[in-house]
Coordinates of C-alpha atoms in Angstrom, one line a residue:
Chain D
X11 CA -30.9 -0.9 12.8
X12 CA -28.8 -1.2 16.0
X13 CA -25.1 -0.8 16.5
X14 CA -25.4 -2.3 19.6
X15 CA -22.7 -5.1 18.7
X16 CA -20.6 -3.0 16.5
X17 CA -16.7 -2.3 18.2
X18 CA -14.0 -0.4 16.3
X19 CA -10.8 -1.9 16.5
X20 CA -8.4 0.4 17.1
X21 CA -6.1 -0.7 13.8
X22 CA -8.8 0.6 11.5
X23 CA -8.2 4.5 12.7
X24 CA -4.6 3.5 13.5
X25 CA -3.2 7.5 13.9
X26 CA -6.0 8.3 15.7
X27 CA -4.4 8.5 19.3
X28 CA -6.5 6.8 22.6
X29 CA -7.9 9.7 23.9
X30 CA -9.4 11.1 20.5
X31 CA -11.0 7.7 19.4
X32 CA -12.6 7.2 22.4
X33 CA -14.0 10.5 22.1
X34 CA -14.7 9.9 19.2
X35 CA -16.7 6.9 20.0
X36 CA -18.8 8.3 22.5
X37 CA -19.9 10.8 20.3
X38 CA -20.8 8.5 17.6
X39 CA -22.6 6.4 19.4
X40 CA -20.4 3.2 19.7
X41 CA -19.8 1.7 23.1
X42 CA -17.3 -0.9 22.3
X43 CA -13.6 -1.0 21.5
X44 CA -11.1 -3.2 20.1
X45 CA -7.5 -2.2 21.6
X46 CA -4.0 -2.9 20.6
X47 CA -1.2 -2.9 22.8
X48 CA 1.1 0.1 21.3
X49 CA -2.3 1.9 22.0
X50 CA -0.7 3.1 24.9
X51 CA 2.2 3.2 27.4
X52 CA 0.1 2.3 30.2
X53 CA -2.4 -0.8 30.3
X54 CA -4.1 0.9 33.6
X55 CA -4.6 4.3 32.2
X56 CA -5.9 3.3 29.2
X57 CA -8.2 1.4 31.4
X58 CA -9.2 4.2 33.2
X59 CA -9.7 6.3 30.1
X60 CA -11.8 3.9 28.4
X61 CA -14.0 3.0 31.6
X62 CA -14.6 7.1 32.2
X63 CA -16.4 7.6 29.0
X64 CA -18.4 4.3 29.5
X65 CA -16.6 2.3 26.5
X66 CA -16.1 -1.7 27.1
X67 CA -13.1 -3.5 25.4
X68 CA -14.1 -6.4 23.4
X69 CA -10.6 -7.5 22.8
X70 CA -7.1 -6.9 23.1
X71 CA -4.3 -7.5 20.3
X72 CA -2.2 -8.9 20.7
X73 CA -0.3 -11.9 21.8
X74 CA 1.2 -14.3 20.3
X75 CA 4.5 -14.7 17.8
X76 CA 5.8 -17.5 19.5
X77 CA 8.9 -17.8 17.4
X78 CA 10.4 -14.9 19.6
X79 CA 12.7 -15.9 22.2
X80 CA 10.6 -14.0 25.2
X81 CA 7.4 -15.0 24.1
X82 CA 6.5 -16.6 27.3
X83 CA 7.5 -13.5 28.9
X84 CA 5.5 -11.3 26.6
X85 CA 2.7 -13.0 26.3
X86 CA 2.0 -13.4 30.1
X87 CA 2.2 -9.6 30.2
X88 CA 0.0 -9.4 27.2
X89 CA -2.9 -11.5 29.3
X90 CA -2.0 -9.0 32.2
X91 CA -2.7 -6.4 30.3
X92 CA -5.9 -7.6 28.6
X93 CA -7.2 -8.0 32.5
X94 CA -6.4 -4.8 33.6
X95 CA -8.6 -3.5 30.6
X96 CA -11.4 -6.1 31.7
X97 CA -11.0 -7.2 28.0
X98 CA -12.2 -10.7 28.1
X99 CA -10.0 -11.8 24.9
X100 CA -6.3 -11.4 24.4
X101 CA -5.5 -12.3 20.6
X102 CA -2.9 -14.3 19.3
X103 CA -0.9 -14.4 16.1
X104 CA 1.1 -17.1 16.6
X105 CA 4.0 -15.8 14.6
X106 CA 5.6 -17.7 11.5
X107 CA 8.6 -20.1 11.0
X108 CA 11.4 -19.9 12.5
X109 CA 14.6 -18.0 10.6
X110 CA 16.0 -20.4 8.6
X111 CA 13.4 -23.2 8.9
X112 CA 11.1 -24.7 6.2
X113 CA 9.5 -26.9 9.6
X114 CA 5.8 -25.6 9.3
X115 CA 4.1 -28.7 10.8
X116 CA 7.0 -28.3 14.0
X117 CA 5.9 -24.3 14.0
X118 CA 2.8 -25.4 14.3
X119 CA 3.2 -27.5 17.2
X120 CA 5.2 -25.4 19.0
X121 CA 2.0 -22.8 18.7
X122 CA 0.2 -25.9 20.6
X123 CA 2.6 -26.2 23.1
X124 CA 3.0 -22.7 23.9
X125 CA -0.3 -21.8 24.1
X126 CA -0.7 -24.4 26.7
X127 CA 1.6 -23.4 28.6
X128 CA 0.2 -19.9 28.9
X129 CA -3.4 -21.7 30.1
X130 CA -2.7 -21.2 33.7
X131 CA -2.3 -17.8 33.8
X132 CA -4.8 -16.9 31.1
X133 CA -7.6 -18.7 33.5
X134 CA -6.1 -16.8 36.7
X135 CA -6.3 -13.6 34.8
X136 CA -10.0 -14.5 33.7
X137 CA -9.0 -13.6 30.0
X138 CA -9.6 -15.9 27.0
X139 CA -7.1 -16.3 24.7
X140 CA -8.0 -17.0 20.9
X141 CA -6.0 -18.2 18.5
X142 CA -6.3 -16.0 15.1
X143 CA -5.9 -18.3 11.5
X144 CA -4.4 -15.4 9.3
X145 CA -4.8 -15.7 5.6
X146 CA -2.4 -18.3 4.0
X147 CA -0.3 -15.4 2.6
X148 CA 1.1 -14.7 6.1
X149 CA 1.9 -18.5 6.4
X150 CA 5.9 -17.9 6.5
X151 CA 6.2 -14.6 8.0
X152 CA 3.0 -14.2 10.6
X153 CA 1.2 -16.8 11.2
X154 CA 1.5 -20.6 10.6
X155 CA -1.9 -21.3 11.9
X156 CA -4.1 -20.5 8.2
X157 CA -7.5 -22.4 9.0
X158 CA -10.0 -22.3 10.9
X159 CA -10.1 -25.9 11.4
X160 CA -6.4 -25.7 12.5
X161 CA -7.0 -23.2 15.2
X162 CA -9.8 -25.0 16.7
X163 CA -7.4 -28.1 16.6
X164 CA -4.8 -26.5 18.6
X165 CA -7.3 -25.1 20.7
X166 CA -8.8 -28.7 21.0
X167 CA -6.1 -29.7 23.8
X168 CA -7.4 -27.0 26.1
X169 CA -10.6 -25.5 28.2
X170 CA -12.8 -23.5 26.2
X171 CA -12.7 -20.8 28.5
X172 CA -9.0 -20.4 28.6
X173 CA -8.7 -21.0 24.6
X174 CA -11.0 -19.8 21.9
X175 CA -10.2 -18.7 18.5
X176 CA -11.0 -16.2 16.3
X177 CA -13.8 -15.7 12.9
X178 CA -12.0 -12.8 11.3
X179 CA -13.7 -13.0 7.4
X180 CA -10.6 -11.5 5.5
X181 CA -8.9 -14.5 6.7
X182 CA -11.2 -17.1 5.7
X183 CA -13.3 -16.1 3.0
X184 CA -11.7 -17.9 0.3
X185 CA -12.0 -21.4 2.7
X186 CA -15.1 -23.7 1.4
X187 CA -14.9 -24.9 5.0
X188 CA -15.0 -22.4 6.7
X189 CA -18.8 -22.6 7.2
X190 CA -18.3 -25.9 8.7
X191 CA -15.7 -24.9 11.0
X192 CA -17.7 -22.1 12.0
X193 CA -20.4 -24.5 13.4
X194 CA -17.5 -26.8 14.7
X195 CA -16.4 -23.4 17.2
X196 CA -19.5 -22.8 18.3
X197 CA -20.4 -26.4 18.8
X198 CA -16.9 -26.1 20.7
X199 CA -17.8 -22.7 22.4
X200 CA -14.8 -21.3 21.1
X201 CA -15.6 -18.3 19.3
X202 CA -14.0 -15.5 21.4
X203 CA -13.8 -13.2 18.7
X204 CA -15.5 -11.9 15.6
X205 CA -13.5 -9.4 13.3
X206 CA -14.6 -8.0 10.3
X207 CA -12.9 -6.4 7.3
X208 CA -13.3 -6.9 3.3
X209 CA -11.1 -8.1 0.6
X210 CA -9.8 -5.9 -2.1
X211 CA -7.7 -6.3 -4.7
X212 CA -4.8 -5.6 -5.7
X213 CA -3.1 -6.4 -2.5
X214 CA -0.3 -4.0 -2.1
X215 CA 3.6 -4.7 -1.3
X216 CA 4.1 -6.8 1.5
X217 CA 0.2 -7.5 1.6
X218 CA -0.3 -6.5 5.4
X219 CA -1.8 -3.1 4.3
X220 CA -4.4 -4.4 2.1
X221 CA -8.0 -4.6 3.3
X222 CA -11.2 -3.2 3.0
X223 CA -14.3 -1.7 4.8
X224 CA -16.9 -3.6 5.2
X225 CA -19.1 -3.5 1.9
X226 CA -15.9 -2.4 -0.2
X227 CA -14.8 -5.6 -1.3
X228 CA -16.0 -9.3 -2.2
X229 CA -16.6 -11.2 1.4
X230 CA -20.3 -12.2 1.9
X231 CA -19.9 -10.1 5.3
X232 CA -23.5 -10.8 6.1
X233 CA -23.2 -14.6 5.2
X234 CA -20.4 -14.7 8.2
X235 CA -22.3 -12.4 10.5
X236 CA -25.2 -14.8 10.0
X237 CA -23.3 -18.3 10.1
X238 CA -21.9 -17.2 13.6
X239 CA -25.1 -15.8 15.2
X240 CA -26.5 -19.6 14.0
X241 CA -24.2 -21.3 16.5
X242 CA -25.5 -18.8 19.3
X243 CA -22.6 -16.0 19.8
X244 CA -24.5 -12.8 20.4
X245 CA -21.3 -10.6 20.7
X246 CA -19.8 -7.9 19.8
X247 CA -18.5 -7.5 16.5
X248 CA -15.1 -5.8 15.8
X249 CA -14.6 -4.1 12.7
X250 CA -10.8 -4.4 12.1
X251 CA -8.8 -3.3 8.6
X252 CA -5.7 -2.1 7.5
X253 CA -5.2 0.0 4.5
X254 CA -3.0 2.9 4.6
X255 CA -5.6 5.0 2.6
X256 CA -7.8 4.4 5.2
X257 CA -5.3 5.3 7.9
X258 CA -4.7 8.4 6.2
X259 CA -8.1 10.1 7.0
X260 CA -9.1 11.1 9.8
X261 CA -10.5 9.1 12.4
X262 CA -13.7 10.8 12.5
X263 CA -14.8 9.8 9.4
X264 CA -13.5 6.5 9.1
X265 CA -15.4 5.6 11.8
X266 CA -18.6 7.1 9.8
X267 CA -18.0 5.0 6.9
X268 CA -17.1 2.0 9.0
X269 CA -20.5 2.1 10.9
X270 CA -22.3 2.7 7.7
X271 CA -20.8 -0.3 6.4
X272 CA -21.5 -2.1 9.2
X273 CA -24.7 -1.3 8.7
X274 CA -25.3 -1.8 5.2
X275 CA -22.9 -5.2 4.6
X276 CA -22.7 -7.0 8.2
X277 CA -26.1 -6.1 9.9
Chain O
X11 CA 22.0 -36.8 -9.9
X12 CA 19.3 -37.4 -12.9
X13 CA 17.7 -34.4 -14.3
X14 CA 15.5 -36.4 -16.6
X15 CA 12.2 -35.9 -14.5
X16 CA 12.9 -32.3 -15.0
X17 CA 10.8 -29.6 -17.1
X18 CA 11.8 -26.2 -17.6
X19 CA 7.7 -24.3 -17.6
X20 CA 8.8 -21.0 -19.9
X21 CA 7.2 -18.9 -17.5
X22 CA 10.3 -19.0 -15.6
X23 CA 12.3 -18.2 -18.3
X24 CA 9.8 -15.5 -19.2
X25 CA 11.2 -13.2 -22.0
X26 CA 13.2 -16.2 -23.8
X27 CA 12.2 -16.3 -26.9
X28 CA 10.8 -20.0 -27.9
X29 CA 14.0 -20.8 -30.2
X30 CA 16.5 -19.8 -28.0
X31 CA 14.6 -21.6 -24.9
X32 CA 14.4 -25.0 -27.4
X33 CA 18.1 -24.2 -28.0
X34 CA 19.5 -23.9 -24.3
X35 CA 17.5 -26.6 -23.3
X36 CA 19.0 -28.6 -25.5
X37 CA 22.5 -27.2 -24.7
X38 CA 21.9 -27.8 -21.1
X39 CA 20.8 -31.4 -21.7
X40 CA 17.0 -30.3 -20.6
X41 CA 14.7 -32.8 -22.4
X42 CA 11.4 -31.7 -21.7
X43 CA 9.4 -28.0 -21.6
X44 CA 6.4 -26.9 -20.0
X45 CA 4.7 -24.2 -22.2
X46 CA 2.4 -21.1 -22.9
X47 CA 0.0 -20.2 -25.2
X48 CA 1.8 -16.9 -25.5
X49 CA 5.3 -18.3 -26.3
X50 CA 3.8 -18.8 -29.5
X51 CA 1.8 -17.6 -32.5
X52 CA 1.6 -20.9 -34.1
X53 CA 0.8 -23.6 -31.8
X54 CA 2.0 -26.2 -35.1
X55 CA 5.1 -24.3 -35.7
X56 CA 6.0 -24.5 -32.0
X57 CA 5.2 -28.1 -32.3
X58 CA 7.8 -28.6 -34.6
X59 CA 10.2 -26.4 -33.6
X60 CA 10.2 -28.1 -29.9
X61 CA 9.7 -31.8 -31.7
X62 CA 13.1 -31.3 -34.3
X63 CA 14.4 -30.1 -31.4
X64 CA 13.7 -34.2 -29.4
X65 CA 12.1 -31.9 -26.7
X66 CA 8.9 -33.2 -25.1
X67 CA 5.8 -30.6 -24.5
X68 CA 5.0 -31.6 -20.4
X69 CA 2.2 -29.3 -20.2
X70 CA 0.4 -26.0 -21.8
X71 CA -0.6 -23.4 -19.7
X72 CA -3.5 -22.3 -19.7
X73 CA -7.2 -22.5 -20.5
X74 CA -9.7 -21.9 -17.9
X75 CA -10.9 -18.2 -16.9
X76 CA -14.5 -19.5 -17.0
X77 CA -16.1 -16.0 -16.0
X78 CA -14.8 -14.8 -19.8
X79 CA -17.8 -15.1 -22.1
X80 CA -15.5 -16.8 -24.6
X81 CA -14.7 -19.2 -22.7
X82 CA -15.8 -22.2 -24.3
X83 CA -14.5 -21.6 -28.0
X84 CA -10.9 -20.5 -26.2
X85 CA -10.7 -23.6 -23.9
X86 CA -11.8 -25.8 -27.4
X87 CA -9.0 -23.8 -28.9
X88 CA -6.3 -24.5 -25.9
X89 CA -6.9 -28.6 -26.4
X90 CA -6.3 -28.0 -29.6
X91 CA -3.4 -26.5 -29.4
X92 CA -2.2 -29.1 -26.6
X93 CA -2.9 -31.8 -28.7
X94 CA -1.0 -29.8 -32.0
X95 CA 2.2 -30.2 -29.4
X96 CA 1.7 -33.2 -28.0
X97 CA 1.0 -31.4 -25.0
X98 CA -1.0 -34.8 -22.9
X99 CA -1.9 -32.2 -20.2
X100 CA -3.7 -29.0 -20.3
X101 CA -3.5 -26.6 -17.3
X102 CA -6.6 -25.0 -16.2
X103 CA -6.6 -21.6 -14.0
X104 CA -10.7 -21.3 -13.3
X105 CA -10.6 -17.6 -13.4
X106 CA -11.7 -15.7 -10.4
X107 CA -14.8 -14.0 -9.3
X108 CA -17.4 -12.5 -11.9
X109 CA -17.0 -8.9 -11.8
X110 CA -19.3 -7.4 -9.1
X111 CA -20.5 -10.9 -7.3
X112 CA -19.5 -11.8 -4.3
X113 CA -20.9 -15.2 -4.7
X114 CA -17.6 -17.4 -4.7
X115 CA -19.8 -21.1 -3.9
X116 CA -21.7 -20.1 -7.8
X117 CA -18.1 -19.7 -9.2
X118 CA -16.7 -22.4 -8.4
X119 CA -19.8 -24.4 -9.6
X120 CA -19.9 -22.7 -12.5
X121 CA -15.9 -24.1 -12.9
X122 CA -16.8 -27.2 -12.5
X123 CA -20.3 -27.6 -14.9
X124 CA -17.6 -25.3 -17.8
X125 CA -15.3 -28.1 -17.1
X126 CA -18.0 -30.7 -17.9
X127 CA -19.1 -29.3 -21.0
X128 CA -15.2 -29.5 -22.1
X129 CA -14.9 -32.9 -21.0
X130 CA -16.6 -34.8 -24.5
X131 CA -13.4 -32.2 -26.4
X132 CA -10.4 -33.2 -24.3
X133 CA -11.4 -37.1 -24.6
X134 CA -11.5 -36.4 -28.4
X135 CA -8.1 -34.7 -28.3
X136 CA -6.1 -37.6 -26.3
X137 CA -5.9 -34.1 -23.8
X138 CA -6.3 -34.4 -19.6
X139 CA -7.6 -31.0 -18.3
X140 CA -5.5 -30.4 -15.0
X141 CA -7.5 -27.9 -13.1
X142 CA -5.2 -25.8 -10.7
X143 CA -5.5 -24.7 -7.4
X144 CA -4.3 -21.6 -6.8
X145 CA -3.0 -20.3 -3.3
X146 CA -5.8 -18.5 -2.1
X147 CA -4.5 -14.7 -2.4
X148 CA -5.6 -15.1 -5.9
X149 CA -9.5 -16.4 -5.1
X150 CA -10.7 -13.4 -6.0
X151 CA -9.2 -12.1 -8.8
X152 CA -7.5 -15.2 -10.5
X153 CA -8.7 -18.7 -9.5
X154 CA -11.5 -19.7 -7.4
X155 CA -9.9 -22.8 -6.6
X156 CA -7.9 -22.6 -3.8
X157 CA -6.9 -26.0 -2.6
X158 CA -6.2 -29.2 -3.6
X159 CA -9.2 -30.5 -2.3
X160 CA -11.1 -28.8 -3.5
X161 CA -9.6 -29.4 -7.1
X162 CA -11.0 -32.8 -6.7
X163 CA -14.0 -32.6 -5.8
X164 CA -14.5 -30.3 -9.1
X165 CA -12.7 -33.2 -11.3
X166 CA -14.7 -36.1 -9.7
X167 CA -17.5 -35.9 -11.4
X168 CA -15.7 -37.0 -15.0
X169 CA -13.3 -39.4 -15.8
X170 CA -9.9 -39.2 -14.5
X171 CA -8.5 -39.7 -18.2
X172 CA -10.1 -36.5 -19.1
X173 CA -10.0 -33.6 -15.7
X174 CA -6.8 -34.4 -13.5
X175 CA -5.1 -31.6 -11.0
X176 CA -1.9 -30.0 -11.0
X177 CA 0.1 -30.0 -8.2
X178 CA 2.0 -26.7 -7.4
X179 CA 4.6 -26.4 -4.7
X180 CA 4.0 -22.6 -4.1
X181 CA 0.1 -22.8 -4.1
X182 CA -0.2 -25.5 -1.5
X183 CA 2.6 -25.5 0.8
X184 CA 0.8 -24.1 4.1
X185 CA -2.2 -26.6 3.5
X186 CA -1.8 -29.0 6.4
X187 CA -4.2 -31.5 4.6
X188 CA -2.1 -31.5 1.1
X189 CA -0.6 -34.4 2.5
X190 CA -3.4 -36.4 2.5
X191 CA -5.5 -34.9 -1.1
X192 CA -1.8 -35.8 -2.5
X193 CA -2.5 -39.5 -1.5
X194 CA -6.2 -38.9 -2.4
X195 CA -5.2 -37.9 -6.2
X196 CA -2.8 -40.2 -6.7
X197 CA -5.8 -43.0 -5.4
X198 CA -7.9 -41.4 -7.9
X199 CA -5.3 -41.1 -10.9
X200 CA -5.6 -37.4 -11.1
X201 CA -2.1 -35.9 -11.0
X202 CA -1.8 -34.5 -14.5
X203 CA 1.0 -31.8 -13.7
X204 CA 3.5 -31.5 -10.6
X205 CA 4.9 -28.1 -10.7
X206 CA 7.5 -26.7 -8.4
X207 CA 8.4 -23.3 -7.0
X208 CA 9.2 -21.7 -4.0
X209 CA 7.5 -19.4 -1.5
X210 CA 9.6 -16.0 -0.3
X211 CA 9.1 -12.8 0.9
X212 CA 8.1 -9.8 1.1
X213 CA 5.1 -10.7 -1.6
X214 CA 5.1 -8.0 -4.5
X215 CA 2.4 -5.2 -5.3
X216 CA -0.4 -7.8 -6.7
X217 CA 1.8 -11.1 -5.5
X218 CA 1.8 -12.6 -9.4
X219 CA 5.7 -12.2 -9.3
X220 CA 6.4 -13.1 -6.5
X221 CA 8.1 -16.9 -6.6
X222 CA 11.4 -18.1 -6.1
X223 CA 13.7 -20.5 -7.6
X224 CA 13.9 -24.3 -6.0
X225 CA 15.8 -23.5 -2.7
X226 CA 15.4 -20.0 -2.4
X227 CA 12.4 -20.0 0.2
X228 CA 10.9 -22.0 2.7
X229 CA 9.1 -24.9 1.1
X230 CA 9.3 -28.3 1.5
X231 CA 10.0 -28.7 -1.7
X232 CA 11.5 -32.3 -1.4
X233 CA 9.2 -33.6 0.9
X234 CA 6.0 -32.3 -1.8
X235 CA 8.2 -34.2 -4.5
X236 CA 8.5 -37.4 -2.1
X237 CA 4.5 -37.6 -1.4
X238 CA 4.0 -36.9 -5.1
X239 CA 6.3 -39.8 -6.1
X240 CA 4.9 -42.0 -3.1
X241 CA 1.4 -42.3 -5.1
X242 CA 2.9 -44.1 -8.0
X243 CA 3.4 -40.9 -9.7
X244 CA 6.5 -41.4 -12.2
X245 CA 6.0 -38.5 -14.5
X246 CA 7.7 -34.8 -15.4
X247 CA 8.4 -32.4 -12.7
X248 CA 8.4 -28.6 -14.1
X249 CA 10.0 -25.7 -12.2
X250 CA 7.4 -22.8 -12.8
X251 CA 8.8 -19.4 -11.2
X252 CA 7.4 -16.2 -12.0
X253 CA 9.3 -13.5 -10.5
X254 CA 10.4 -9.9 -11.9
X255 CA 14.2 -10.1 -11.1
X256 CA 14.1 -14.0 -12.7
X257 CA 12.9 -12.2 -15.9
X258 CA 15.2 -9.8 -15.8
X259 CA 18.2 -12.3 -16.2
X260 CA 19.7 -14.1 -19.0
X261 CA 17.4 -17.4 -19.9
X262 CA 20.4 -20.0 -20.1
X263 CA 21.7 -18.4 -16.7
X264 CA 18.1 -18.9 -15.1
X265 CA 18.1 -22.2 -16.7
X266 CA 21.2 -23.2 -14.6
X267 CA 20.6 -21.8 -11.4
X268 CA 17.1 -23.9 -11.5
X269 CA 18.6 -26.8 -12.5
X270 CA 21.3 -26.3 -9.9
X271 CA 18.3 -25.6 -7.5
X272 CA 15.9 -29.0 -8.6
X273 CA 19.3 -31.2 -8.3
X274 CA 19.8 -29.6 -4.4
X275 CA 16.0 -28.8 -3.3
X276 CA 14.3 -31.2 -5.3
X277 CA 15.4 -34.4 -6.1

C-alpha cells in the first residue's frame, strides 16, 4: 500500500529539530511535511532545507488566535511565511474568548470578520487559509469555532480559494454531523486540510497533550479517510498528534509507528 | 431575589453526608434536592428522611450506562428507586463506547432501543427518563450522547411523559445550535431536568472534576436559564458542580457560595 499521501506534521515528533526530521523523512520514504512556525527561525531557510531533500509542505500552522491584539499583524506574516514555503495552506486556530468575556457568539464573529479581512493578502500570497474546528473542550481557551458546520459557515462569506477549512478527526469524531458536513466542504471545495490523529482516554491535565496515533484509539480513521476521498479531495494526508509520550521518543521511530498506522487504520 | 426555583444536586456537595445535606438545606431555606443513588443505601429511608424534612427530590442521578450487561435490571431498579422518593425525573448518562468498538453510530442506537425497552417501566412508575447529553470529551468513555440534539432524536421515538432530556449548562454551552434544540424541547415537552454549572479552566487529569460554581467561569449561564424559561418551562433549577477543591470544603459553606452564585449568575 502506498504512502504516497501520507505527511508528518511536524507536532507529532515535536523535539525532533528541522534538519533531523527531514532527514529523517527522506530516508523513510515520506515526501510530504506538515510545518509549524517555531519550526524555525527562518521561513526561507527552512524553505530551502525542505526543497533540497525534495520534501513538499502540505501545510503550515499556524495562524489564527484572533483575540490577540496583533493578530492582523501576525497573521499576515503567518500567510508570508506559508508562501515562502510554497505551502498552499496556512491553518488557523481562531483563538478563544476574550479575557473576561462569556461573549462566544461575538468571538465567533469576530473570527468571521477577521478572517475576511486577511482575504486579500491570503489570495496575493496564493495560500489558502483554513479555518480548524478544535474539539469543544478548547471552546474557552483555543478555539471558539467547535464544528465543522461552523467553520464552513464562517468560511461561507468568502472565495474558496482564499478560505477552506480543515477535517482534523480528533476534533470531530464525536459530531453525528460531521459526515454531512464533510460532504457540505467538498460540495463547497473547502477542504484544505486533512489531519489525522486518534482519541485516547484519559485525557491528561489541560487536555492539549492528549492524543493518539492513528490505530491507538477509538476514531473510525478509515471511515473519515473514506468520507473525504467521496467528495473528491485526493490530497495529502497529515498525520498530526500530541502526546508527550510520544514526544518523548525519538523521532525515528515515531515516524515508523505513525506510517504503520497510517497504514493499517487510515489507508 | 427568589431562590425557590433552586435545587442543591448533592454532587456538588459531594462528601455531605445525606442528613446533614437535608439539615443545611433546610437551615439555608433550600426547599428542594437533586440526588444520587450513592447518597444512599436505602432509597425508602432517604425518602423519608428528605420528605420529614418538606424537601422535594428534583431529580435522581443516574441510570443509563447501557454498554453494562446489567443494565436493564439496574435501570428497572433506578425508577424504582425515583419513584420510592418521589423523584418525577430520572437522569440517564448512556454510558460510552463498548470496550474495544470504535463504532459510536451502534452505541448510540443501542441507547436509544435500551431506552425503549425501559419506556413500558417508567410509565408504570409515574417516572420521565431524562437522557443527558454529555459535552463531548466524555463520548468515549462516559456518554455517547453529546448534544442536545441529538438527545432528542433518541427520546422521539416514545412519549414525551416517559423519555425527556436534561439540560446542563456545562455540557452544552459551546453548541451554537442549543439555542434552537432548547426551543425544540420545550415544543416537544421534553425538558425533564435543567442543571447548571459552569465551565473553567485548565480541565483536570480525566476532566470529571473539573466544573465550577455559578459565576466562576465563562458561561452564559443566565442567558441558558432565560431560553429555558422562554419555552414555558417553570420547573426546578439544580446547581450540579463536581469539582475536587468544591469537595474539599465544608457542605453548608458550598451551599452558600452556590446560592450566592444562582442569586448573581443565574436568576
Amino acid at each position: 500500500m502506498t504512502i504516497e499521501r501520507f505527511s508528518l506534521n511536524s507536532a507529532t515528533t515535536k523535539r525532533w529539530p528541522l534538519n533531523e526530521l527531514v532527514a529523517g523523512c527522506v530516508a523513510a520514504g515520506v515526501r510530504q511535511v506538515g510545518l509549524w512556525r517555531d519550526d524555525y527561525s527562518s521561513a526561507t531557510q527552512a524553505a530551502s532545507l525542505v526543497r533540497d531533500a525534495g520534501l513538499a509542505v502540505t501545510s503550515l500552522c499556524r495562524g489564527g488566535f484572533f483575540q490577540a491584539d496583533d493578530w492582523y499583524d501576525d497573521n499576515r506574516r503567518a500567510i508570508d511565511e506559508a508562501a515562502a514555503l510554497s505551502s498552499p495552506v496556512l491553518v488557523l486556530v481562531s483563538g478563544g474568548l476574550p479575557a473576561g468575556s462569556r461573549d462566544i457568539d461575538a468571538a465567533r464573529a469576530h473570527v468571521g470578520d477577521a478572517i475576511g479581512k486577511l482575504v486579500p493578502h491570503a489570495l496575493d500570497a496564493g495560500v489558502q487559509l483554513a479555518i480548524e474546528a478544535l474539539h469543544p473542550m478548547f471552546a474557552s481557551d483555543r478555539c471558539v469555532v467547535s464544528t465543522l458546520g461552523q467553520a464552513l459557515d464562517l468560511a461561507a462569506p468568502y472565495p474558496a480559494p482564499a478560505v477552506g477549512v480543515v477535517v482534523d478527526t480528533y476534533h470531530l469524531w464525536w459530531d453525528d454531523q460531521v459526515w454531512r458536513q464533510i460532504q457540505r466542504a467538498g460540495q463547497e471545495q473547502r477542504i484544505a486540510c486533512f489531519q489525522v490523529a486518534d482519541w485516547i482516554t484519559p485525557l491528561p491535565e489541560g487536555v492539549l497533550l492528549g492524543r493518539g496515533l492513528p490505530g491507538t484509539g477509538v476514531v473510525e480513521l478509515r471511515r473519515f479517510r473514506e468520507a473525504v476521498d467521496a467528495t473528491g479531495f485526493a490530497g495529502p494526508i497529515e498525520v498530526e498528534v500530541f502526546h508527550a509520550d510520544v514526544w518523548a521518543r525519538p523521532g525515528a521511530q515515531v515516524l515508523a509507528d505513525t506510517i504503520d498506522g497510517f497504514r493499517s487504520s487510515v489507508l
